[in-house]
Amino acid sequence: MTLTIFGSTGDLSLRKLFPALYNIYSLNKVNDDFKVVAIGRKALTHQEFIEMIKPKICEYARLSFDEDIFKDFSAHIFYYQMNLTEESDYTNLNIFYHEHQIKDQTFYLALSPLFFHSVIKGFKKLDHIERNNVIIEKPFGISTLDMIDINQKLMKIFPKDHIYYIDHYLGKEMIQNIKTIRFKNALFKNSWNHEMIDSIQISALEADGVLNRGAYYDSSGALKDMVQNHLLQILTILTMEESNNQHEAQLQILKKLRIDQVLLGQYEGYRNEKDVDEHSTTETYAELKCFIDNERWQNVPIYIRTGKKLKRREIVVIVKFKALEESPSNLLEIRIQPTEGVYLQFNIKKPGAKDQIETVQMDFCQSCVEINRINTPEAYERLFEEVFHHQREYFSSFEQILLSSSLIENIQKPMPFIYDKTIPYSLTEWVEIPHSY
Ligand code: BG6
């Protein structure tokens, strides 16, 4: 079991990939020949690299840091310095693999798509490359056309089922739970349509700014960074038909998705962030009103919003049911992050009163229970395990990626307004549910 990470000193590797691998290692979920070849451009010794990942694991790994376990884990890591655009470096990498008897492995492209072409070219210098797997990270190309090109190049090297397009939101516990909530409760299954549902809201709010990813983010923006992938995954899982072929069911929704209105924002001070253009018009906030033009969802608005530097970090879905006469709407809230749980708002008779209605809540906090937290793997942890077991269900299909990308590319982008933590304009009256924990 070997994993080679291209881009191992980047933000993604440090904040997400190595902490996830540390968790997997701590839980004894790897075999004895587990190795991580960490590739980077920086001239670092093994020890310097280990010192680089250690504080990140302390900060971001879900399991508490244990010095002895970390020491053992580090012994499985090999830092390898190379220049990704230098072909001869791949010949040397091939020699390195032979020396360490590494044959079957998974490559992880945790890189800017600007490097994908060079790495794919370099793969040809490696022996028996077709036996390996490759995991590729978003953005899967700098444009839809580039994605097609990259996919075609990958397909010439790897069998189709060895290529994993990762969207870490598919590894989140509560996003997986959406299907169970929808399809395993008669209450929801039979009312999940335009006759009963008034609107759906999906919010993915972040308190952080772009941190040290200004260069990448400025060429991407919220639409490509979050909406095109993570939020359209949530939207399609929420609205797809029940099916044994989830990729196909999600694709059918994307084919019928109509983006009706778009609102963009940029947080105050964004243009002063490191590596961001001082005149940038890149959006750090995006709000969309969409419709799905099929029988189930006719005329039901689906609102999506995501942004950085907002008041809080939170991902939630709110399904607002149609109000009956004068009584308030039933609301179902699926809490994805940081709290995981389900909240339902419904109406009862006010105790003691004759005809008055009272709105009450049932509130289930899954992540408040310690055993649930222990048993819930972090998204990347779950996805690594899936790849190690050759499971593809939690990964995107290339057709989905293409369609999502062209939907976003075709948006006529309005100029972003400037905001400071709160959003002054909105396409909808966002329903905020009081949080009880
Ligand atoms: C990444 C985006 O894919 O997802 C980041 O590139 C964003 O900009 C991150 O911050 C959010 O992930 P999570 O798991 O923290 O919600």
Short mmCIF file of C-alpha atoms and ligand atoms in Angstrom, two decimals:
data_model
loop_
_atom_site.label_atom_id
_atom_site.label_comp_id
_atom_site.label_asym_id
_atom_site.label_seq_id
_atom_site.Cartn_x
_atom_site.Cartn_y
_atom_site.Cartn_z
CA MET A 1 0.00 0.00 0.00
CA THR A 2 1.91 3.03 -1.25
CA LEU A 3 0.65 6.52 -1.79
CA THR A 4 2.68 9.07 -3.73
CA ILE A 5 1.54 12.62 -3.12
CA PHE A 6 2.53 15.24 -5.68
CA GLY A 7 2.33 18.59 -3.92
CA SER A 8 3.08 17.31 -0.43
CA THR A 9 4.17 20.67 0.99
CA GLY A 10 1.01 22.43 -0.23
CA ASP A 11 -1.88 23.61 1.89
CA LEU A 12 -4.16 20.68 1.05
CA SER A 13 -1.54 18.09 1.98
CA LEU A 14 -0.61 19.79 5.21
CA ARG A 15 -4.11 20.62 6.44
CA LYS A 16 -6.09 17.65 5.16
CA LEU A 17 -4.11 14.77 3.61
CA PHE A 18 -1.41 14.09 6.20
CA PRO A 19 -3.79 14.52 9.18
CA ALA A 20 -6.17 12.05 7.48
CA LEU A 21 -3.34 9.57 6.87
CA TYR A 22 -2.25 9.95 10.49
CA ASN A 23 -5.79 9.05 11.61
CA ILE A 24 -5.88 6.00 9.36
CA TYR A 25 -2.48 4.92 10.62
CA SER A 26 -3.46 5.42 14.28
CA LEU A 27 -6.51 3.23 13.77
CA ASN A 28 -4.35 0.43 12.31
CA LYS A 29 -6.12 0.60 9.01
CA VAL A 30 -2.99 0.25 6.88
CA ASN A 31 -0.91 -2.82 6.14
CA ASP A 32 2.74 -3.41 7.02
CA ASP A 33 4.16 -2.23 3.71
CA PHE A 34 2.35 1.15 3.98
CA LYS A 35 4.50 3.93 2.52
CA VAL A 36 3.89 7.55 1.64
CA VAL A 37 6.21 9.09 -0.95
CA ALA A 38 5.83 12.80 -0.35
CA ILE A 39 6.94 14.72 -3.42
CA GLY A 40 7.76 18.41 -3.25
CA ARG A 41 9.88 21.00 -5.01
CA LYS A 42 11.49 22.28 -1.80
CA ALA A 43 14.93 21.00 -0.81
CA LEU A 44 14.05 19.38 2.53
CA THR A 45 15.56 16.52 4.48
CA HIS A 46 13.29 13.78 5.74
CA GLN A 47 13.50 15.26 9.22
CA GLU A 48 12.66 18.77 8.02
CA PHE A 49 9.59 17.45 6.24
CA ILE A 50 8.48 15.54 9.33
CA GLU A 51 8.89 18.72 11.38
CA MET A 52 6.74 20.51 8.81
CA ILE A 53 3.80 18.10 9.02
CA LYS A 54 3.91 17.55 12.78
CA PRO A 55 2.24 20.80 13.94
CA LYS A 56 -0.39 20.42 11.20
CA ILE A 57 -1.25 16.94 12.39
CA CYS A 58 -1.45 18.24 15.97
CA GLU A 59 -3.83 20.98 14.81
CA TYR A 60 -5.98 19.25 12.20
CA ALA A 61 -6.07 15.49 12.87
CA ARG A 62 -9.33 14.41 14.44
CA LEU A 63 -7.58 11.92 16.75
CA SER A 64 -5.46 13.34 19.51
CA PHE A 65 -1.75 13.55 18.84
CA ASP A 66 0.40 10.75 20.22
CA GLU A 67 4.18 11.19 20.00
CA ASP A 68 4.93 7.44 19.73
CA ILE A 69 2.32 6.84 17.03
CA PHE A 70 3.58 9.86 15.12
CA LYS A 71 7.14 8.54 15.31
CA ASP A 72 6.06 5.19 13.84
CA PHE A 73 3.94 6.94 11.22
CA SER A 74 6.89 9.16 10.18
CA ALA A 75 9.01 6.10 9.52
CA HIS A 76 6.63 5.22 6.67
CA ILE A 77 7.09 8.60 4.97
CA PHE A 78 9.76 9.31 2.35
CA TYR A 79 10.24 12.91 1.28
CA TYR A 80 11.30 13.09 -2.36
CA GLN A 81 12.39 16.33 -3.97
CA MET A 82 11.87 16.78 -7.68
CA ASN A 83 11.06 19.30 -10.37
CA LEU A 84 7.68 18.37 -11.80
CA THR A 85 8.41 19.83 -15.21
CA GLU A 86 11.76 18.04 -15.61
CA GLU A 87 11.31 14.75 -17.48
CA SER A 88 14.59 13.25 -16.25
CA ASP A 89 13.34 13.61 -12.66
CA TYR A 90 10.65 11.02 -13.42
CA THR A 91 13.32 8.59 -14.64
CA ASN A 92 15.02 9.06 -11.27
CA LEU A 93 11.70 8.61 -9.48
CA ASN A 94 11.30 5.31 -11.31
CA ILE A 95 14.69 4.21 -10.00
CA PHE A 96 13.65 5.26 -6.50
CA TYR A 97 10.52 3.08 -6.77
CA HIS A 98 12.65 0.11 -7.85
CA GLU A 99 15.09 0.62 -5.01
CA HIS A 100 12.20 0.66 -2.52
CA GLN A 101 10.38 -2.19 -4.25
CA ILE A 102 7.30 -0.06 -4.82
CA LYS A 103 5.12 -1.61 -7.47
CA ASP A 104 1.42 -1.05 -6.91
CA GLN A 105 0.50 2.33 -5.70
CA THR A 106 -1.83 5.30 -5.78
CA PHE A 107 -0.73 8.70 -7.07
CA TYR A 108 -2.38 11.77 -5.62
CA LEU A 109 -2.28 14.97 -7.66
CA ALA A 110 -2.63 17.61 -4.93
CA LEU A 111 -1.46 20.28 -7.33
CA SER A 112 -2.47 23.27 -9.34
CA PRO A 113 -3.90 22.02 -12.67
CA LEU A 114 -1.08 23.95 -14.36
CA PHE A 115 1.17 21.01 -13.43
CA PHE A 116 -1.17 18.19 -14.42
CA HIS A 117 0.11 17.98 -17.99
CA SER A 118 3.78 17.70 -16.92
CA VAL A 119 3.03 15.05 -14.31
CA ILE A 120 0.92 13.02 -16.72
CA LYS A 121 3.76 13.18 -19.26
CA GLY A 122 6.19 12.13 -16.53
CA PHE A 123 4.00 9.12 -15.62
CA LYS A 124 5.05 7.56 -18.93
CA LYS A 125 8.59 7.21 -17.58
CA LEU A 126 7.37 4.97 -14.75
CA ASP A 127 7.27 1.20 -15.17
CA HIS A 128 3.90 -0.61 -15.08
CA ILE A 129 2.09 2.67 -14.59
CA GLU A 130 -1.19 1.16 -15.82
CA ARG A 131 -1.37 -1.04 -12.70
CA ASN A 132 -1.64 2.01 -10.45
CA ASN A 133 -4.44 4.32 -9.36
CA VAL A 134 -4.53 8.06 -9.64
CA ILE A 135 -6.52 10.49 -7.49
CA ILE A 136 -7.03 13.90 -9.00
CA GLU A 137 -8.13 17.03 -7.14
CA LYS A 138 -10.28 19.90 -8.24
CA PRO A 139 -10.05 22.10 -10.19
CA PHE A 140 -9.62 19.23 -12.64
CA GLY A 141 -8.30 21.61 -15.28
CA ILE A 142 -8.09 25.35 -15.84
CA SER A 143 -11.20 25.26 -18.05
CA THR A 144 -13.75 22.73 -19.25
CA LEU A 145 -11.67 22.14 -22.38
CA ASP A 146 -8.55 21.60 -20.32
CA MET A 147 -10.43 19.06 -18.16
CA ILE A 148 -11.36 17.11 -21.27
CA ASP A 149 -7.75 17.15 -22.42
CA ILE A 150 -6.44 16.02 -19.02
CA ASN A 151 -9.04 13.27 -18.76
CA GLN A 152 -8.16 11.98 -22.23
CA LYS A 153 -4.47 11.93 -21.36
CA LEU A 154 -5.15 10.08 -18.10
CA MET A 155 -7.37 7.55 -19.89
CA LYS A 156 -4.48 6.71 -22.23
CA ILE A 157 -2.36 5.75 -19.22
CA PHE A 158 -4.76 4.35 -16.60
CA PRO A 159 -7.82 2.11 -16.96
CA LYS A 160 -10.96 4.22 -16.43
CA ASP A 161 -11.75 2.59 -13.08
CA HIS A 162 -8.30 3.47 -11.73
CA ILE A 163 -8.95 7.20 -12.06
CA TYR A 164 -10.54 8.77 -8.97
CA TYR A 165 -11.97 12.28 -9.23
CA ILE A 166 -12.13 13.43 -5.64
CA ASP A 167 -14.68 15.76 -4.08
CA HIS A 168 -14.09 15.55 -0.35
CA TYR A 169 -17.65 16.69 0.40
CA LEU A 170 -18.78 13.24 -0.72
CA GLY A 171 -16.82 11.85 2.21
CA LYS A 172 -18.65 13.98 4.79
CA GLU A 173 -20.84 11.97 7.12
CA MET A 174 -23.97 14.11 6.90
CA ILE A 175 -23.78 14.41 3.13
CA GLN A 176 -23.85 10.63 2.94
CA ASN A 177 -26.70 10.74 5.45
CA ILE A 178 -28.90 12.82 3.12
CA LYS A 179 -29.83 9.69 1.16
CA THR A 180 -30.83 7.82 4.32
CA ILE A 181 -32.88 10.73 5.63
CA ARG A 182 -34.62 11.13 2.27
CA PHE A 183 -35.19 7.53 1.26
CA LYS A 184 -35.57 5.67 4.57
CA ASN A 185 -38.29 7.83 6.11
CA ALA A 186 -41.78 7.64 4.67
CA LEU A 187 -42.33 11.08 6.18
CA PHE A 188 -39.79 12.64 3.83
CA LYS A 189 -39.65 10.19 0.96
CA ASN A 190 -43.28 10.77 0.06
CA SER A 191 -43.24 14.49 0.48
CA TRP A 192 -39.98 15.24 -1.34
CA ASN A 193 -41.49 17.07 -4.31
CA HIS A 194 -42.91 20.36 -5.58
CA GLU A 195 -46.33 19.72 -4.10
CA MET A 196 -44.99 19.67 -0.56
CA ILE A 197 -41.72 21.59 -0.66
CA ASP A 198 -41.62 25.35 -0.89
CA SER A 199 -37.86 25.88 -1.28
CA ILE A 200 -34.48 24.41 -0.46
CA GLN A 201 -31.52 26.36 0.88
CA ILE A 202 -27.95 25.16 0.93
CA SER A 203 -25.42 27.30 2.82
CA ALA A 204 -21.69 26.68 3.09
CA LEU A 205 -20.28 29.55 5.08
CA GLU A 206 -16.68 30.01 6.10
CA ALA A 207 -15.13 32.36 8.65
CA ASP A 208 -11.62 32.13 7.21
CA GLY A 209 -10.44 34.20 4.28
CA VAL A 210 -8.26 32.79 1.53
CA LEU A 211 -5.41 32.17 4.00
CA ASN A 212 -2.22 31.51 2.03
CA ARG A 213 -4.01 30.29 -1.12
CA GLY A 214 -4.44 33.70 -2.74
CA ALA A 215 -2.77 32.76 -6.03
CA TYR A 216 -5.00 29.73 -6.59
CA TYR A 217 -8.16 31.37 -5.26
CA ASP A 218 -7.86 34.56 -7.29
CA SER A 219 -8.01 32.57 -10.52
CA SER A 220 -10.86 30.44 -9.22
CA GLY A 221 -13.33 32.35 -7.01
CA ALA A 222 -16.24 30.98 -5.01
CA LEU A 223 -18.15 29.71 -8.04
CA LYS A 224 -15.38 27.41 -9.20
CA ASP A 225 -13.92 26.71 -5.78
CA MET A 226 -17.13 25.69 -4.00
CA VAL A 227 -20.29 25.85 -6.13
CA GLN A 228 -19.13 23.92 -9.19
CA ASN A 229 -18.17 20.91 -7.14
CA HIS A 230 -19.11 20.71 -3.45
CA LEU A 231 -22.43 22.57 -3.58
CA LEU A 232 -23.64 20.97 -6.78
CA GLN A 233 -22.88 17.59 -5.21
CA ILE A 234 -25.08 18.46 -2.24
CA LEU A 235 -27.80 19.87 -4.50
CA THR A 236 -27.91 16.82 -6.75
CA ILE A 237 -27.94 14.34 -3.85
CA LEU A 238 -30.79 16.30 -2.29
CA THR A 239 -32.87 16.27 -5.46
CA MET A 240 -31.93 13.13 -7.43
CA GLU A 241 -34.24 10.15 -7.93
CA GLU A 242 -33.60 7.06 -5.80
CA SER A 243 -31.33 4.83 -7.85
CA ASN A 244 -28.67 2.14 -7.71
CA ASN A 245 -26.64 4.31 -10.01
CA GLN A 246 -26.11 7.50 -8.05
CA HIS A 247 -23.75 9.07 -10.60
CA GLU A 248 -26.37 8.72 -13.31
CA ALA A 249 -29.15 10.04 -11.04
CA GLN A 250 -27.05 13.10 -10.17
CA LEU A 251 -26.22 13.64 -13.83
CA GLN A 252 -29.91 13.69 -14.72
CA ILE A 253 -30.42 16.55 -12.25
CA LEU A 254 -27.50 18.54 -13.66
CA LYS A 255 -28.99 18.17 -17.13
CA LYS A 256 -32.18 19.84 -15.91
CA LEU A 257 -30.59 22.45 -13.67
CA ARG A 258 -31.29 26.06 -14.57
CA ILE A 259 -29.37 28.85 -12.86
CA ASP A 260 -31.85 31.68 -12.68
CA GLN A 261 -30.11 34.42 -10.70
CA VAL A 262 -26.60 35.01 -9.42
CA LEU A 263 -25.26 37.42 -6.85
CA LEU A 264 -21.54 37.78 -6.16
CA GLY A 265 -19.57 39.48 -3.40
CA GLN A 266 -15.99 40.10 -2.38
CA TYR A 267 -14.89 40.54 1.21
CA GLU A 268 -13.39 43.79 2.27
CA GLY A 269 -9.62 43.57 2.26
CA TYR A 270 -9.50 40.64 -0.16
CA ARG A 271 -7.43 42.66 -2.64
CA ASN A 272 -4.74 43.15 -0.01
CA GLU A 273 -4.36 39.42 0.58
CA LYS A 274 -1.04 37.83 -0.37
CA ASP A 275 -0.82 36.86 -4.08
CA VAL A 276 -4.17 38.48 -4.93
CA ASP A 277 -4.37 41.04 -7.75
CA GLU A 278 -4.87 44.52 -6.27
CA HIS A 279 -7.70 45.18 -8.78
CA SER A 280 -9.20 41.71 -8.52
CA THR A 281 -12.90 41.25 -9.25
CA THR A 282 -12.84 37.61 -8.11
CA GLU A 283 -15.87 36.70 -6.02
CA THR A 284 -15.38 35.35 -2.51
CA TYR A 285 -19.15 35.03 -2.03
CA ALA A 286 -21.70 33.55 -4.41
CA GLU A 287 -25.43 33.18 -4.07
CA LEU A 288 -27.50 31.39 -6.71
CA LYS A 289 -31.17 30.82 -7.30
CA CYS A 290 -31.71 27.66 -9.33
CA PHE A 291 -34.58 25.57 -10.64
CA ILE A 292 -34.71 21.96 -11.72
CA ASP A 293 -36.92 21.71 -14.74
CA ASN A 294 -38.31 18.23 -14.19
CA GLU A 295 -41.61 16.93 -12.92
CA ARG A 296 -40.61 16.49 -9.30
CA TRP A 297 -39.13 19.95 -8.82
CA GLN A 298 -41.10 22.29 -11.04
CA ASN A 299 -41.09 25.87 -9.71
CA VAL A 300 -39.27 25.00 -6.48
CA PRO A 301 -36.45 27.52 -5.98
CA ILE A 302 -33.21 26.04 -4.75
CA TYR A 303 -30.90 28.59 -3.19
CA ILE A 304 -27.19 28.08 -2.79
CA ARG A 305 -24.81 30.40 -0.98
CA THR A 306 -21.19 30.14 -0.06
CA GLY A 307 -18.59 32.63 1.00
CA LYS A 308 -15.41 33.30 2.87
CA LYS A 309 -14.83 35.73 5.77
CA LEU A 310 -18.39 35.48 6.99
CA LYS A 311 -19.52 35.58 10.60
CA ARG A 312 -19.34 31.83 11.16
CA ARG A 313 -18.29 28.51 9.69
CA GLU A 314 -21.30 26.36 8.95
CA ILE A 315 -22.73 24.05 6.30
CA VAL A 316 -26.48 23.46 6.50
CA VAL A 317 -29.35 22.45 4.28
CA ILE A 318 -32.82 23.77 5.05
CA VAL A 319 -35.85 22.23 3.41
CA LYS A 320 -38.86 24.49 3.83
CA PHE A 321 -42.18 22.73 3.41
CA LYS A 322 -45.26 24.50 2.09
CA ALA A 323 -47.26 26.26 4.75
CA LEU A 324 -50.79 25.01 5.38
CA GLU A 325 -53.18 27.96 5.48
CA GLU A 326 -52.11 30.25 8.31
CA SER A 327 -49.73 27.87 10.08
CA PRO A 328 -45.95 28.32 9.85
CA SER A 329 -43.94 26.10 7.50
CA ASN A 330 -42.36 22.88 8.66
CA LEU A 331 -38.62 23.09 8.37
CA LEU A 332 -36.12 20.30 8.13
CA GLU A 333 -32.54 21.29 8.72
CA ILE A 334 -29.71 18.92 7.92
CA ARG A 335 -26.62 20.12 9.72
CA ILE A 336 -23.49 19.07 7.97
CA GLN A 337 -20.71 21.03 9.66
CA PRO A 338 -19.36 21.75 12.25
CA THR A 339 -22.33 20.32 14.14
CA GLU A 340 -23.76 17.18 12.58
CA GLY A 341 -27.44 16.58 13.14
CA VAL A 342 -31.04 16.95 12.09
CA TYR A 343 -33.55 19.51 13.25
CA LEU A 344 -37.25 19.52 12.55
CA GLN A 345 -39.67 22.36 13.18
CA PHE A 346 -43.38 21.59 13.32
CA ASN A 347 -46.64 22.86 14.76
CA ILE A 348 -48.64 21.74 17.77
CA LYS A 349 -51.58 23.07 19.70
CA LYS A 350 -50.43 25.54 22.31
CA PRO A 351 -50.88 23.78 25.68
CA GLY A 352 -53.92 25.08 27.50
CA ALA A 353 -55.06 27.32 24.67
CA LYS A 354 -58.01 26.49 22.49
CA ASP A 355 -57.10 27.28 18.91
CA GLN A 356 -53.59 28.60 19.08
CA ILE A 357 -50.71 27.02 17.27
CA GLU A 358 -47.25 26.77 18.67
CA THR A 359 -44.16 26.03 16.61
CA VAL A 360 -41.82 23.56 18.31
CA GLN A 361 -38.60 21.79 17.47
CA MET A 362 -37.09 18.34 17.55
CA ASP A 363 -33.36 18.62 17.61
CA PHE A 364 -31.02 15.68 17.13
CA CYS A 365 -27.34 16.44 17.52
CA GLN A 366 -25.42 13.47 16.23
CA SER A 367 -21.96 14.88 16.82
CA CYS A 368 -22.79 15.80 20.43
CA VAL A 369 -22.56 12.09 21.26
CA GLU A 370 -18.93 11.11 21.87
CA ILE A 371 -19.18 7.64 20.36
CA ASN A 372 -20.57 9.11 17.16
CA ARG A 373 -17.62 11.47 16.91
CA ILE A 374 -15.19 8.62 17.46
CA ASN A 375 -16.88 6.51 14.80
CA THR A 376 -17.11 9.26 12.20
CA PRO A 377 -14.06 9.43 9.95
CA GLU A 378 -13.00 12.76 8.56
CA ALA A 379 -13.85 13.14 4.85
CA TYR A 380 -10.37 12.56 3.41
CA GLU A 381 -9.82 9.67 5.79
CA ARG A 382 -12.90 7.92 4.48
CA LEU A 383 -11.98 8.63 0.87
CA PHE A 384 -8.44 7.26 1.26
CA GLU A 385 -9.87 4.08 2.68
CA GLU A 386 -12.26 3.84 -0.26
CA VAL A 387 -9.40 4.06 -2.75
CA PHE A 388 -7.32 1.55 -0.82
CA HIS A 389 -10.28 -0.85 -1.15
CA HIS A 390 -10.97 0.07 -4.80
CA GLN A 391 -14.39 1.51 -4.00
CA ARG A 392 -15.59 4.24 -6.35
CA GLU A 393 -18.99 5.18 -4.99
CA TYR A 394 -17.80 8.24 -3.07
CA PHE A 395 -16.05 9.78 -6.06
CA SER A 396 -17.39 11.98 -8.85
CA SER A 397 -17.97 10.79 -12.37
CA PHE A 398 -16.17 12.69 -15.09
CA GLU A 399 -19.49 13.40 -16.86
CA GLN A 400 -20.77 15.12 -13.71
CA ILE A 401 -17.61 17.21 -13.47
CA LEU A 402 -17.87 18.30 -17.08
CA LEU A 403 -21.49 19.27 -16.89
CA SER A 404 -21.02 21.17 -13.61
CA SER A 405 -18.06 23.00 -15.05
CA SER A 406 -19.87 24.12 -18.18
CA LEU A 407 -22.90 25.22 -16.14
CA ILE A 408 -20.66 27.49 -14.07
CA GLU A 409 -18.61 28.64 -17.03
CA ASN A 410 -21.77 29.81 -18.78
CA ILE A 411 -22.83 32.12 -15.97
CA GLN A 412 -22.76 35.80 -16.90
CA LYS A 413 -20.96 37.04 -13.84
CA PRO A 414 -22.23 40.25 -12.24
CA MET A 415 -19.70 42.55 -10.56
CA PRO A 416 -19.17 41.53 -6.95
CA PHE A 417 -20.27 43.88 -4.16
CA ILE A 418 -17.97 44.43 -1.19
CA TYR A 419 -19.04 42.95 2.15
CA ASP A 420 -17.81 42.84 5.67
CA LYS A 421 -18.77 39.60 7.42
CA THR A 422 -22.49 39.96 6.73
CA ILE A 423 -24.14 39.92 3.34
CA PRO A 424 -26.09 43.09 2.60
CA TYR A 425 -28.04 41.80 -0.39
CA SER A 426 -29.75 38.49 -0.89
CA LEU A 427 -31.81 36.55 -3.40
CA THR A 428 -33.94 35.10 -0.64
CA GLU A 429 -34.99 35.58 2.92
CA TRP A 430 -32.63 32.98 4.35
CA VAL A 431 -34.26 30.98 7.08
CA GLU A 432 -32.09 31.01 10.15
CA ILE A 433 -32.89 28.45 12.78
CA PRO A 434 -31.84 29.25 16.35
CA HIS A 435 -28.98 26.97 17.26
CA SER A 436 -29.42 25.17 20.49
CA TYR A 437 -25.83 23.99 20.99
C1 BG6 B 1 -11.97 23.29 -0.56
C2 BG6 B 1 -11.91 24.73 -1.05
O1 BG6 B 1 -12.28 22.42 -1.60
O2 BG6 B 1 -12.98 23.21 0.44
C3 BG6 B 1 -11.62 25.66 0.08
O3 BG6 B 1 -10.88 24.81 -2.03
C4 BG6 B 1 -12.62 25.49 1.19
O4 BG6 B 1 -11.61 27.00 -0.35
C5 BG6 B 1 -12.71 24.02 1.57
O5 BG6 B 1 -12.21 26.24 2.30
C6 BG6 B 1 -13.81 23.78 2.57
O6 BG6 B 1 -13.73 22.47 3.03
P1 BG6 B 1 -14.30 22.06 4.44
O7 BG6 B 1 -14.14 20.56 4.48
O8 BG6 B 1 -13.48 22.77 5.46
O9 BG6 B 1 -15.72 22.48 4.43
#
